Amino acid sequence: IPNRSLTEQIMLIFYAGNKSQDSGIAEMEELPVPHNIKISNITCDSFKISWDMDSKSKDRITHYFIDLNKKENKNSNKFKHKDVPTKLVAKAVPLPMTVRGHWFLSPRTEYTVAVQTASKQVDGDYVVSEWSEIIEFCTADYSKVHLTQLLEKAEVIAGRMLKLSVFYRNQHKEYFDYIREHHGNAMQPSVKDNSGSHGSPISGKLEGIFFSCNTEFNTGKPPQDSPYGRYRFEIAAEKLFNPNTNLYFGDFYCMYTAYHYVILVIAPVGSPGDEFCKQRLPQLNIKDNKFLTCDEEDGVMVYHHAQDVILEVIYTDPVDLSLGTVAEITGHQLMSLSTANAKKDPSCKTCNISVGR
C-alpha cells in the first residue's frame, strides 16, 4: 500500500439503492468477482481488506466498490438515515487496502462487508461485477493511543486536588451478608460492566472491585448519599493504594450530564490485573498525576483526588472486610447517579475523541 493517507488513495463516491436501480451503472459478467475476502489489522476505526480474483479481465479493473454495514441484531434500531453512505468507490490500489474511519467506524462493533470490482468508462459510468460473498468482522477496542487521547482530555477538567483518607464501597446489606457467608469475608473481583466509552478495553473483560474516593469539599469526608445501597465499606487508603500497587487510566465519560467520570485501576504489582492493564491501559505515576496521588510526607502516606471529576476506582484483587468497617450511611440513595451499564454521551465534546464512539 502506498505510504499515504486513505484520503489521498481513495476517491469517495457514494450511491444509494441496488445496482439494478443505480443510474449509469451497468453489469458485465467479464469482470472478476472478489472471493476469499480477508479482513486483517483490525483497529477500533480501521481495517485492512484483501481478496482473490480470477485473472480474466483483471487488467480492466479501475475501482473497487465496498459495501460496509453495521450488523443488525434484534436489539438494534432498524431505522437508518437515507443520507448515511455505506458504499465506497475506491481506486484499484494494491491489496491489502486500508479502510479508515470514513464511515466513522465504531469500536467493538460487528460489521458486514462485501466487494465488487468495477471499470470506469470514458463517459464516467461504471461497469461492475457481481457482489462478493458477505463477510462479518468486529472492530477492536481503543488502543493505548486512543486512551491517551481520552486521558489528556480528562486532565484538562480534573481540577485541583483535595485530600482523602479512605476508599469506600456502597452496597445493600444483603451483599455484605453474602460475602461473609459465601466468600469467607472477602469481597471478590467481578467483570466490569459495559458502562462508559464503547471502546474501553476494560468493559466486559477486567475483573475488579469498584470503590469510590471522592470527598465533600466542605467536610473532607465521603458524601453520605449513594446510588448503590445504604451500607458502606470503608478502608484506609494505604491498604489499597501504595508503592506496591500500580495505577492505570481506564476511561473518561459522561452520561448526558454536566459532571464527568474517570475510571482508574489500582492493581497490586505483578498481579493478574496488573498484567492485564499493562498491556492495554496508560500507566500513571502514583505520585504525580491529575486524578489520584499517593506520596509520603514526613514518613506518612498522604493521598489526594481530583475535585472536578467523579472517580471510579477498580481494585483488581479480593479485599477482606476485616481490613475496614461496614456501617449504614445516613444519607439518601440517589439512583440517578448510578453508572451501572450507563451509556456514554457520544455528542459531548469534552469526553469524546475523534474516532468511532
Short mmCIF file of N, CA, C and O in Angstrom, two decimals, residues 64 66 144 149 154 238:
data_model
loop_
_atom_site.label_atom_id
_atom_site.label_comp_id
_atom_site.label_asym_id
_atom_site.label_seq_id
_atom_site.Cartn_x
_atom_site.Cartn_y
_atom_site.Cartn_z
N TYR A 64 -12.78 -0.38 -6.90
CA TYR A 64 -13.46 -1.37 -6.07
C TYR A 64 -14.66 -0.69 -5.42
O TYR A 64 -14.56 0.45 -4.95
N ILE A 66 -17.05 -1.04 -2.22
CA ILE A 66 -17.07 -1.71 -0.92
C ILE A 66 -18.34 -1.31 -0.18
O ILE A 66 -18.61 -0.13 -0.01
N LYS A 144 -3.96 1.91 23.36
CA LYS A 144 -3.35 2.83 24.32
C LYS A 144 -3.28 4.25 23.76
O LYS A 144 -3.39 5.22 24.50
N GLN A 149 -5.38 9.79 24.41
CA GLN A 149 -6.13 10.97 24.00
C GLN A 149 -7.26 11.28 24.98
O GLN A 149 -7.49 12.44 25.35
N ALA A 154 -9.29 14.32 29.89
CA ALA A 154 -9.71 14.27 31.29
C ALA A 154 -8.83 15.17 32.16
O ALA A 154 -9.32 15.81 33.11
N GLU A 238 -4.26 3.64 52.36
CA GLU A 238 -2.96 2.98 52.19
C GLU A 238 -3.07 1.47 52.07
O GLU A 238 -2.14 0.80 51.59
#
